[in-house]
């Protein structure tokens, strides 16, 4: 059972990030988006107590005003720079991993030519396929741990695009696995919560997801 003090900290973290009824980014969120002197943002990790509380919190939807703001443009640019950092690369990233409790993810589309990164606003999985497989995963917010997780190999995704228009598409293969991992982040769930077995360092290979 969660301790009352921990519940209070989660409530404080959520209010500090989301605010009370604002249609745009809160002052705190704007500070997070602009913090630092380079595009690469500080990652939240379970190694830090406050970060861990934030990572276990549920994210709130983005509004049209947020998506149409300059801050959103900066956030996407910086999230992309962070997940593509040559010193710590990943194949996907969610806003909570850079300190924002907002429903935004970037996913590398291995199912498309050129394998581009794309951003998805308020994503939700509306259908999971029955084709479940066990696969290796890691996470930028859970350093030095890799494990095996069961994931559906296909899904139907609903989200808002950069124009805040609603879209629906079917995704399959490794890309579908990445979407599940990243959307879990938006609900305060980490891959270690679903991990069936830890992968030893010598068993690791380049096909595992680092999300």
Coordinates of N, CA and C in Angstrom, one line a residue:
X1 N 0.8 -1.2 0.0 CA 0.0 0.0 0.0 C 0.9 1.3 0.0
X2 N 0.5 2.3 -0.8 CA 1.3 3.5 -0.9 C 1.2 4.3 0.4
X3 N 2.3 4.8 0.9 CA 2.3 5.6 2.2 C 1.7 7.0 1.9
X4 N 1.0 7.5 2.9 CA 0.3 8.8 2.8 C 1.3 9.9 2.3
X5 N 2.5 9.9 2.8 CA 3.5 10.9 2.5 C 3.9 10.8 1.0
X6 N 4.0 9.6 0.5 CA 4.3 9.4 -0.9 C 3.2 9.9 -1.8
X7 N 1.9 9.6 -1.4 CA 0.7 10.1 -2.1 C 0.8 11.6 -2.2
X8 N 1.1 12.2 -1.1 CA 1.2 13.7 -1.0 C 2.2 14.2 -2.0
X9 N 3.4 13.6 -2.1 CA 4.4 14.0 -3.0 C 4.0 13.9 -4.4
X10 N 3.3 12.8 -4.7 CA 2.8 12.6 -6.1 C 1.8 13.7 -6.5
X11 N 0.9 14.0 -5.5 CA -0.1 15.1 -5.8 C 0.6 16.4 -6.0
X12 N 1.7 16.7 -5.2 CA 2.4 18.0 -5.4 C 3.1 18.0 -6.7
X13 N 3.7 16.9 -7.1 CA 4.4 16.8 -8.4 C 3.5 17.0 -9.5
X14 N 2.3 16.4 -9.4 CA 1.3 16.6 -10.5 C 0.8 18.0 -10.6
X15 N 0.5 18.6 -9.5 CA 0.0 20.0 -9.5 C 1.1 21.0 -10.0
X16 N 2.3 20.7 -9.6 CA 3.4 21.6 -10.1 C 3.6 21.5 -11.6
X17 N 3.4 20.3 -12.1 CA 3.6 20.2 -13.6 C 2.4 20.6 -14.4
X18 N 1.2 20.3 -13.9 CA 0.0 20.5 -14.6 C -0.7 21.8 -14.4
X19 N -0.7 22.3 -13.1 CA -1.4 23.5 -12.8 C -2.9 23.3 -12.6
X20 N -3.6 24.3 -12.5 CA -5.1 24.1 -12.2 C -5.9 24.8 -13.3
X21 N -6.2 24.0 -14.3 CA -7.2 24.5 -15.3 C -6.6 25.3 -16.4
X22 N -5.3 25.6 -16.4 CA -4.7 26.4 -17.5 C -4.8 25.7 -18.8
X23 N -5.0 26.5 -19.9 CA -5.1 25.9 -21.2 C -3.7 25.8 -21.9
X24 N -2.8 26.6 -21.4 CA -1.4 26.6 -21.9 C -0.5 25.9 -20.9
X25 N 0.8 25.9 -21.3 CA 1.8 25.3 -20.4 C 1.9 26.2 -19.1
X26 N 2.1 25.6 -18.0 CA 2.2 26.3 -16.7 C 3.6 27.0 -16.7
X27 N 3.8 28.0 -15.8 CA 5.1 28.6 -15.7 C 6.2 27.5 -15.4
X28 N 5.9 26.6 -14.5 CA 6.8 25.5 -14.2 C 7.2 24.7 -15.4
X29 N 6.2 24.3 -16.2 CA 6.4 23.6 -17.4 C 7.3 24.3 -18.4
X30 N 7.0 25.6 -18.5 CA 7.8 26.5 -19.4 C 9.3 26.5 -19.0
X31 N 9.5 26.5 -17.7 CA 10.9 26.5 -17.1 C 11.6 25.2 -17.5
X32 N 10.9 24.1 -17.3 CA 11.4 22.8 -17.7 C 11.8 22.7 -19.2
X33 N 10.9 23.2 -20.0 CA 11.1 23.2 -21.5 C 12.3 24.0 -21.8
X34 N 12.5 25.1 -21.1 CA 13.6 26.0 -21.5 C 14.9 25.8 -20.7
X35 N 14.9 24.9 -19.7 CA 16.1 24.7 -18.9 C 17.3 24.2 -19.6
X36 N 18.5 24.7 -19.2 CA 19.7 24.2 -19.7 C 20.2 25.1 -20.9
X37 N 21.5 24.9 -21.2 CA 22.1 25.7 -22.2 C 22.3 24.9 -23.6
X38 N 21.9 23.6 -23.6 CA 22.0 22.9 -24.8 C 20.6 22.2 -25.0
X39 N 20.4 21.7 -26.2 CA 19.1 21.1 -26.5 C 18.8 19.8 -25.8
X40 N 19.8 19.0 -25.4 CA 19.6 17.8 -24.7 C 19.1 18.1 -23.3
X41 N 18.0 17.5 -23.0 CA 17.3 17.7 -21.7 C 17.8 16.7 -20.6
X42 N 17.6 17.1 -19.4 CA 18.0 16.2 -18.3 C 16.9 15.1 -18.2
X43 N 17.3 13.9 -18.1 CA 16.4 12.8 -18.0 C 16.0 12.5 -16.6
X44 N 14.7 12.2 -16.4 CA 14.3 11.7 -15.1 C 14.6 10.3 -15.0
X45 N 15.1 9.8 -13.8 CA 15.5 8.4 -13.7 C 15.0 7.9 -12.3
X46 N 14.9 6.6 -12.2 CA 14.4 6.0 -10.9 C 15.6 6.1 -9.9
X47 N 16.7 6.5 -10.3 CA 17.8 6.7 -9.3 C 17.6 7.9 -8.4
X48 N 16.8 8.8 -8.8 CA 16.5 10.0 -8.1 C 15.1 9.9 -7.5
X49 N 14.9 10.2 -6.2 CA 13.6 10.0 -5.5 C 12.5 10.8 -6.1
X50 N 12.8 12.1 -6.3 CA 11.8 13.0 -6.8 C 11.4 12.6 -8.3
X51 N 12.4 12.2 -9.1 CA 12.2 11.8 -10.4 C 11.3 10.5 -10.4
X52 N 11.6 9.6 -9.5 CA 10.9 8.4 -9.4 C 9.4 8.6 -9.1
X53 N 9.1 9.6 -8.3 CA 7.7 10.0 -8.0 C 7.0 10.5 -9.2
X54 N 7.7 11.4 -10.0 CA 7.2 11.9 -11.2 C 6.9 10.8 -12.2
X55 N 7.9 9.9 -12.4 CA 7.7 8.8 -13.3 C 6.6 7.9 -13.0
X56 N 6.2 7.8 -11.7 CA 5.1 7.0 -11.3 C 3.7 7.7 -11.3
X57 N 3.7 8.9 -11.8 CA 2.5 9.8 -11.9 C 1.9 9.7 -13.3
X58 N 0.5 9.9 -13.3 CA -0.2 9.9 -14.6 C -0.1 11.2 -15.3
X59 N 0.1 11.3 -16.5 CA 0.2 12.5 -17.3 C -1.1 13.0 -17.8
X60 N -1.2 14.3 -18.0 CA -2.4 15.0 -18.4 C -2.4 15.3 -19.9
X61 N -3.5 15.4 -20.6 CA -3.5 15.6 -22.0 C -3.0 17.0 -22.3
X62 N -2.5 17.1 -23.5 CA -2.1 18.4 -24.1 C -3.3 19.1 -24.7
X63 N -3.4 20.4 -24.6 CA -4.5 21.2 -25.2 C -4.0 21.7 -26.6
X64 N -5.0 22.1 -27.4 CA -4.7 22.7 -28.6 C -3.8 23.9 -28.5
X65 N -4.1 24.7 -27.4 CA -3.2 25.9 -27.2 C -1.8 25.5 -27.0
X66 N -1.5 24.5 -26.2 CA -0.2 24.0 -26.0 C 0.5 23.6 -27.3
X67 N -0.2 22.8 -28.1 CA 0.4 22.3 -29.3 C 0.7 23.4 -30.3
X68 N -0.1 24.4 -30.3 CA 0.1 25.5 -31.2 C 1.1 26.6 -30.7
X69 N 1.7 26.3 -29.5 CA 2.6 27.3 -28.9 C 4.0 27.1 -29.3
X70 N 4.8 28.2 -29.1 CA 6.3 28.1 -29.3 C 6.9 27.1 -28.4
X71 N 6.4 27.0 -27.2 CA 7.0 26.1 -26.2 C 6.9 24.6 -26.7
X72 N 5.8 24.3 -27.4 CA 5.7 22.9 -27.9 C 6.7 22.6 -29.0
X73 N 6.9 23.6 -29.8 CA 8.0 23.4 -30.9 C 9.3 23.2 -30.3
X74 N 9.6 24.0 -29.2 CA 10.9 23.8 -28.5 C 11.0 22.5 -27.8
X75 N 9.9 22.1 -27.2 CA 9.9 20.8 -26.5 C 10.2 19.7 -27.4
X76 N 9.5 19.6 -28.6 CA 9.7 18.6 -29.5 C 11.2 18.5 -30.0
X77 N 11.7 19.7 -30.3 CA 13.1 19.7 -30.8 C 14.0 19.2 -29.7
X78 N 13.8 19.6 -28.5 CA 14.7 19.2 -27.4 C 14.5 17.7 -27.0
X79 N 13.3 17.2 -27.0 CA 13.0 15.8 -26.8 C 13.7 14.9 -27.8
X80 N 13.7 15.4 -29.1 CA 14.3 14.6 -30.2 C 15.8 14.6 -30.0
X81 N 16.4 15.8 -29.6 CA 17.8 15.8 -29.4 C 18.2 14.9 -28.2
X82 N 17.4 14.8 -27.2 CA 17.6 14.0 -26.0 C 17.6 12.5 -26.4
X83 N 16.6 12.0 -27.1 CA 16.6 10.6 -27.4 C 17.6 10.2 -28.5
X84 N 18.1 11.2 -29.2 CA 19.2 10.9 -30.2 C 20.6 11.3 -29.7
X85 N 20.7 11.5 -28.5 CA 22.0 11.8 -27.9 C 23.0 10.7 -28.2
X86 N 24.0 10.9 -28.9 CA 25.0 9.8 -29.2 C 25.5 9.0 -28.0
X87 N 25.5 9.7 -26.8 CA 26.0 9.1 -25.6 C 25.0 8.3 -24.9
X88 N 23.7 8.4 -25.3 CA 22.6 7.7 -24.6 C 21.4 7.6 -25.5
X89 N 21.5 6.9 -26.6 CA 20.5 6.9 -27.6 C 19.3 6.0 -27.2
X90 N 18.1 6.3 -27.7 CA 17.0 5.5 -27.5 C 16.2 5.4 -28.8
X91 N 15.1 4.6 -28.8 CA 14.2 4.5 -29.9 C 12.8 5.1 -29.6
X92 N 12.7 5.7 -28.5 CA 11.4 6.4 -28.1 C 11.6 7.2 -26.8
X93 N 10.8 8.2 -26.6 CA 10.9 9.0 -25.4 C 9.5 9.5 -25.1
X94 N 9.2 9.7 -23.8 CA 7.9 10.2 -23.4 C 8.2 11.5 -22.6
X95 N 7.2 12.4 -22.6 CA 7.4 13.7 -21.9 C 7.8 13.5 -20.4
X96 N 7.2 12.6 -19.7 CA 7.6 12.4 -18.3 C 9.1 12.2 -18.1
X97 N 9.7 11.6 -19.1 CA 11.2 11.3 -19.0 C 12.0 12.6 -19.1
X98 N 11.4 13.7 -19.5 CA 12.2 15.0 -19.4 C 11.5 15.9 -18.4
X99 N 10.7 15.4 -17.5 CA 10.1 16.1 -16.4 C 8.8 16.8 -16.6
X100 N 8.1 16.4 -17.7 CA 6.8 17.0 -17.9 C 5.7 15.9 -17.9
X101 N 4.7 16.1 -17.1 CA 3.6 15.2 -17.0 C 2.5 15.5 -18.0
X102 N 2.9 15.3 -19.3 CA 2.0 15.6 -20.4 C 2.0 14.4 -21.3
X103 N 0.9 14.2 -22.0 CA 0.7 13.0 -22.9 C 1.3 13.3 -24.3
X104 N 2.6 13.1 -24.3 CA 3.4 13.4 -25.6 C 4.5 12.3 -25.7
X105 N 4.6 11.6 -26.8 CA 5.7 10.7 -27.0 C 6.3 10.9 -28.4
X106 N 7.6 10.5 -28.5 CA 8.3 10.5 -29.8 C 8.7 9.0 -30.0
X107 N 8.4 8.5 -31.2 CA 8.7 7.1 -31.5 C 9.5 7.0 -32.8
X108 N 10.5 6.2 -32.8 CA 11.2 5.9 -34.1 C 10.4 4.9 -34.9
X109 N 10.0 5.3 -36.1 CA 9.1 4.5 -36.9 C 10.0 3.5 -37.8
X110 N 10.3 2.4 -37.1 CA 11.0 1.3 -37.9 C 10.2 0.7 -39.0
X111 N 8.9 1.0 -39.0 CA 8.0 0.5 -40.0 C 7.8 1.4 -41.2
X112 N 8.6 2.5 -41.2 CA 8.6 3.4 -42.3 C 10.0 3.6 -42.9
X113 N 10.0 4.0 -44.2 CA 11.2 4.2 -44.9 C 12.0 5.3 -44.2
X114 N 13.3 5.0 -44.0 CA 14.1 6.0 -43.3 C 14.1 6.0 -41.8
X115 N 13.2 5.2 -41.3 CA 13.0 5.0 -39.8 C 13.0 6.4 -39.1
X116 N 12.1 7.3 -39.5 CA 12.1 8.6 -38.8 C 11.5 8.6 -37.4
X117 N 11.8 9.6 -36.6 CA 11.1 9.8 -35.4 C 9.9 10.6 -35.6
X118 N 8.8 10.3 -35.0 CA 7.6 11.1 -35.1 C 7.0 11.3 -33.8
X119 N 6.3 12.5 -33.6 CA 5.7 12.8 -32.3 C 4.2 12.6 -32.4
X120 N 3.6 12.2 -31.2 CA 2.2 11.8 -31.1 C 1.6 12.5 -29.9
X121 N 0.6 13.3 -30.1 CA 0.0 14.0 -29.0 C -1.2 13.2 -28.5
X122 N -1.3 13.1 -27.1 CA -2.4 12.4 -26.5 C -2.7 11.0 -27.1
X123 N -1.6 10.2 -27.2 CA -1.8 8.9 -27.8 C -2.5 7.9 -26.9
X124 N -3.3 7.1 -27.5 CA -4.0 6.0 -26.8 C -4.1 4.7 -27.6
X125 N -3.9 3.6 -27.0 CA -4.1 2.3 -27.7 C -5.5 1.9 -27.6
X126 N -6.2 1.8 -28.7 CA -7.6 1.4 -28.7 C -7.8 -0.1 -29.0
X127 N -6.8 -0.7 -29.4 CA -6.9 -2.2 -29.7 C -5.5 -2.8 -29.7
X128 N -5.3 -3.9 -29.0 CA -4.1 -4.7 -29.0 C -4.3 -6.0 -29.7
X129 N -3.3 -6.4 -30.5 CA -3.4 -7.7 -31.2 C -3.2 -8.8 -30.3
X130 N -3.6 -10.0 -30.7 CA -3.4 -11.2 -29.9 C -2.1 -11.8 -30.1
X131 N -1.3 -11.3 -31.0 CA 0.1 -11.8 -31.3 C 1.1 -11.3 -30.3
X132 N 1.1 -11.9 -29.1 CA 2.0 -11.5 -28.0 C 3.3 -12.2 -28.0
X133 N 4.4 -11.5 -27.9 CA 5.7 -12.1 -27.8 C 6.5 -11.6 -26.7
X134 N 7.5 -12.4 -26.2 CA 8.4 -11.9 -25.2 C 9.7 -11.3 -25.9
X135 N 10.0 -10.1 -25.4 CA 11.2 -9.4 -26.1 C 12.0 -8.6 -25.1
X136 N 13.2 -8.3 -25.4 CA 14.1 -7.5 -24.5 C 13.8 -6.0 -24.6
X137 N 13.8 -5.4 -23.4 CA 13.6 -3.9 -23.4 C 14.5 -3.3 -22.4
X138 N 14.8 -2.0 -22.6 CA 15.5 -1.2 -21.6 C 14.8 0.1 -21.6
X139 N 15.4 1.1 -20.8 CA 14.7 2.4 -20.7 C 15.7 3.4 -20.3
X140 N 15.6 4.6 -20.9 CA 16.5 5.7 -20.6 C 16.4 6.1 -19.1
X141 N 15.2 5.9 -18.6 CA 14.9 6.3 -17.2 C 15.1 5.2 -16.2
X142 N 15.5 4.1 -16.7 CA 15.8 2.9 -15.8 C 17.2 2.4 -16.2
X143 N 18.3 3.2 -15.9 CA 19.6 2.8 -16.3 C 20.1 1.5 -15.8
X144 N 20.9 0.8 -16.6 CA 21.6 -0.4 -16.2 C 20.7 -1.6 -16.0
X145 N 19.4 -1.5 -16.4 CA 18.5 -2.7 -16.2 C 17.9 -3.0 -17.6
X146 N 17.9 -4.3 -18.0 CA 17.3 -4.7 -19.2 C 16.5 -6.0 -18.8
X147 N 15.4 -6.2 -19.5 CA 14.6 -7.3 -19.1 C 13.6 -7.7 -20.2
X148 N 13.0 -8.9 -20.0 CA 12.1 -9.4 -21.0 C 10.7 -9.1 -20.6
X149 N 9.9 -8.6 -21.6 CA 8.5 -8.1 -21.4 C 7.7 -8.7 -22.5
X150 N 6.5 -9.1 -22.2 CA 5.5 -9.6 -23.2 C 4.7 -8.4 -23.7
X151 N 4.8 -8.3 -25.0 CA 4.1 -7.2 -25.7 C 3.4 -7.7 -27.0
X152 N 2.2 -7.1 -27.3 CA 1.5 -7.4 -28.5 C 2.3 -6.9 -29.7
X153 N 2.3 -7.6 -30.8 CA 3.1 -7.2 -31.9 C 2.3 -6.4 -32.9
X154 N 1.1 -6.0 -32.6 CA 0.3 -5.1 -33.4 C -0.7 -4.4 -32.5
X155 N -1.1 -3.2 -33.0 CA -2.1 -2.4 -32.2 C -2.7 -1.4 -33.1
X156 N -3.8 -0.8 -32.6 CA -4.5 0.3 -33.3 C -4.3 1.5 -32.4
X157 N -3.7 2.6 -32.9 CA -3.4 3.8 -32.2 C -4.2 4.9 -32.6
X158 N -4.7 5.7 -31.6 CA -5.4 6.9 -31.8 C -4.7 8.1 -31.1
X159 N -4.6 9.2 -31.8 CA -3.7 10.3 -31.3 C -4.1 11.6 -32.0
X160 N -3.5 12.7 -31.6 CA -3.6 14.0 -32.3 C -2.3 14.3 -33.0
X161 N -2.4 14.9 -34.2 CA -1.2 15.2 -34.9 C -0.8 16.7 -34.5
X162 N 0.2 17.2 -35.2 CA 0.7 18.5 -34.9 C -0.3 19.6 -35.2
X163 N -1.3 19.3 -36.0 CA -2.4 20.3 -36.3 C -3.6 20.0 -35.3
X164 N -3.4 19.1 -34.4 CA -4.4 18.8 -33.3 C -5.6 18.1 -34.0
X165 N -5.4 17.5 -35.1 CA -6.4 16.7 -35.8 C -6.3 15.2 -35.2
X166 N -7.5 14.6 -35.0 CA -7.4 13.2 -34.5 C -7.1 12.2 -35.7
X167 N -6.2 11.3 -35.4 CA -5.8 10.3 -36.3 C -5.9 8.9 -35.7
X168 N -6.1 7.9 -36.6 CA -6.1 6.5 -36.1 C -5.2 5.7 -37.1
X169 N -4.4 4.8 -36.6 CA -3.6 4.0 -37.5 C -3.2 2.7 -36.9
X170 N -3.0 1.7 -37.7 CA -2.6 0.3 -37.2 C -1.0 0.3 -37.3
X171 N -0.4 -0.2 -36.2 CA 1.0 -0.3 -36.2 C 1.4 -1.7 -35.8
X172 N 2.5 -2.2 -36.5 CA 2.9 -3.6 -36.3 C 4.4 -3.7 -36.0
X173 N 4.8 -4.9 -35.5 CA 6.2 -5.2 -35.3 C 6.8 -4.4 -34.2
X174 N 8.1 -4.2 -34.3 CA 8.9 -3.6 -33.2 C 8.4 -2.2 -32.9
X175 N 7.9 -1.5 -33.9 CA 7.4 -0.1 -33.6 C 6.2 -0.2 -32.7
X176 N 5.3 -1.2 -32.8 CA 4.2 -1.4 -31.9 C 4.7 -1.6 -30.5
X177 N 5.8 -2.3 -30.3 CA 6.3 -2.5 -29.0 C 6.8 -1.2 -28.4
X178 N 7.4 -0.4 -29.2 CA 7.9 0.9 -28.7 C 6.7 1.8 -28.2
X179 N 5.6 1.8 -29.0 CA 4.4 2.6 -28.6 C 3.9 2.1 -27.3
X180 N 3.8 0.8 -27.0 CA 3.3 0.3 -25.8 C 4.2 0.8 -24.6
X181 N 5.5 0.7 -24.8 CA 6.5 1.1 -23.8 C 6.3 2.6 -23.4
X182 N 6.2 3.4 -24.5 CA 6.1 4.9 -24.3 C 4.8 5.3 -23.7
X183 N 3.7 4.7 -24.1 CA 2.4 5.1 -23.6 C 2.2 4.6 -22.2
X184 N 2.9 3.5 -21.8 CA 3.0 3.1 -20.4 C 3.5 4.2 -19.5
X185 N 4.6 4.9 -20.0 CA 5.2 6.0 -19.3 C 4.1 7.1 -19.0
X186 N 3.2 7.3 -19.9 CA 2.2 8.4 -19.6 C 1.2 8.0 -18.5
X187 N 1.2 6.7 -18.2 CA 0.3 6.3 -17.1 C 1.1 5.9 -15.8
X188 N 2.3 6.3 -15.8 CA 3.1 6.0 -14.6 C 3.6 4.6 -14.5
X189 N 3.7 3.9 -15.6 CA 4.1 2.5 -15.6 C 5.4 2.4 -16.3
X190 N 6.3 1.6 -15.7 CA 7.7 1.4 -16.2 C 7.8 -0.1 -16.7
X191 N 8.7 -0.3 -17.6 CA 8.8 -1.7 -18.1 C 9.2 -2.7 -17.1
X192 N 9.9 -2.3 -16.0 CA 10.2 -3.2 -14.9 C 9.0 -3.7 -14.2
X193 N 7.9 -3.0 -14.3 CA 6.7 -3.4 -13.6 C 6.1 -4.7 -14.4
X194 N 6.5 -4.8 -15.6 CA 5.9 -5.9 -16.4 C 7.0 -6.9 -16.8
X195 N 8.2 -6.7 -16.3 CA 9.4 -7.5 -16.7 C 9.3 -8.9 -16.1
X196 N 9.5 -9.9 -16.9 CA 9.4 -11.3 -16.5 C 10.7 -11.9 -16.0
X197 N 11.8 -11.3 -16.6 CA 13.1 -11.8 -16.2 C 14.1 -10.7 -16.6
X198 N 15.1 -10.5 -15.8 CA 16.2 -9.6 -16.1 C 17.2 -10.2 -17.1
X199 N 17.7 -9.4 -18.0 CA 18.6 -9.9 -19.0 C 20.0 -9.5 -18.5
X200 N 20.9 -10.5 -18.3 CA 22.2 -10.3 -17.9 C 23.0 -9.5 -19.0
X201 N 24.0 -8.8 -18.6 CA 24.7 -7.9 -19.5 C 25.3 -8.7 -20.7
X202 N 25.9 -9.9 -20.4 CA 26.5 -10.7 -21.5 C 25.4 -11.2 -22.5
X203 N 24.1 -11.2 -22.1 CA 23.1 -11.7 -23.0 C 22.5 -10.6 -23.8
X204 N 22.9 -9.3 -23.5 CA 22.3 -8.2 -24.1 C 22.7 -8.1 -25.6
X205 N 21.8 -7.6 -26.5 CA 22.2 -7.4 -27.9 C 21.5 -6.1 -28.4
X206 N 21.9 -5.7 -29.6 CA 21.5 -4.4 -30.1 C 20.0 -4.4 -30.5
X207 N 19.3 -5.6 -30.5 CA 17.9 -5.6 -31.0 C 17.0 -5.2 -29.8
X208 N 17.5 -5.1 -28.6 CA 16.6 -4.8 -27.5 C 16.2 -3.3 -27.6
X209 N 15.1 -3.0 -27.1 CA 14.6 -1.6 -27.1 C 15.2 -0.8 -26.0
X210 N 15.7 0.4 -26.3 CA 16.2 1.3 -25.3 C 15.3 2.5 -25.4
X211 N 14.2 2.6 -24.5 CA 13.2 3.5 -24.7 C 13.0 4.4 -23.5

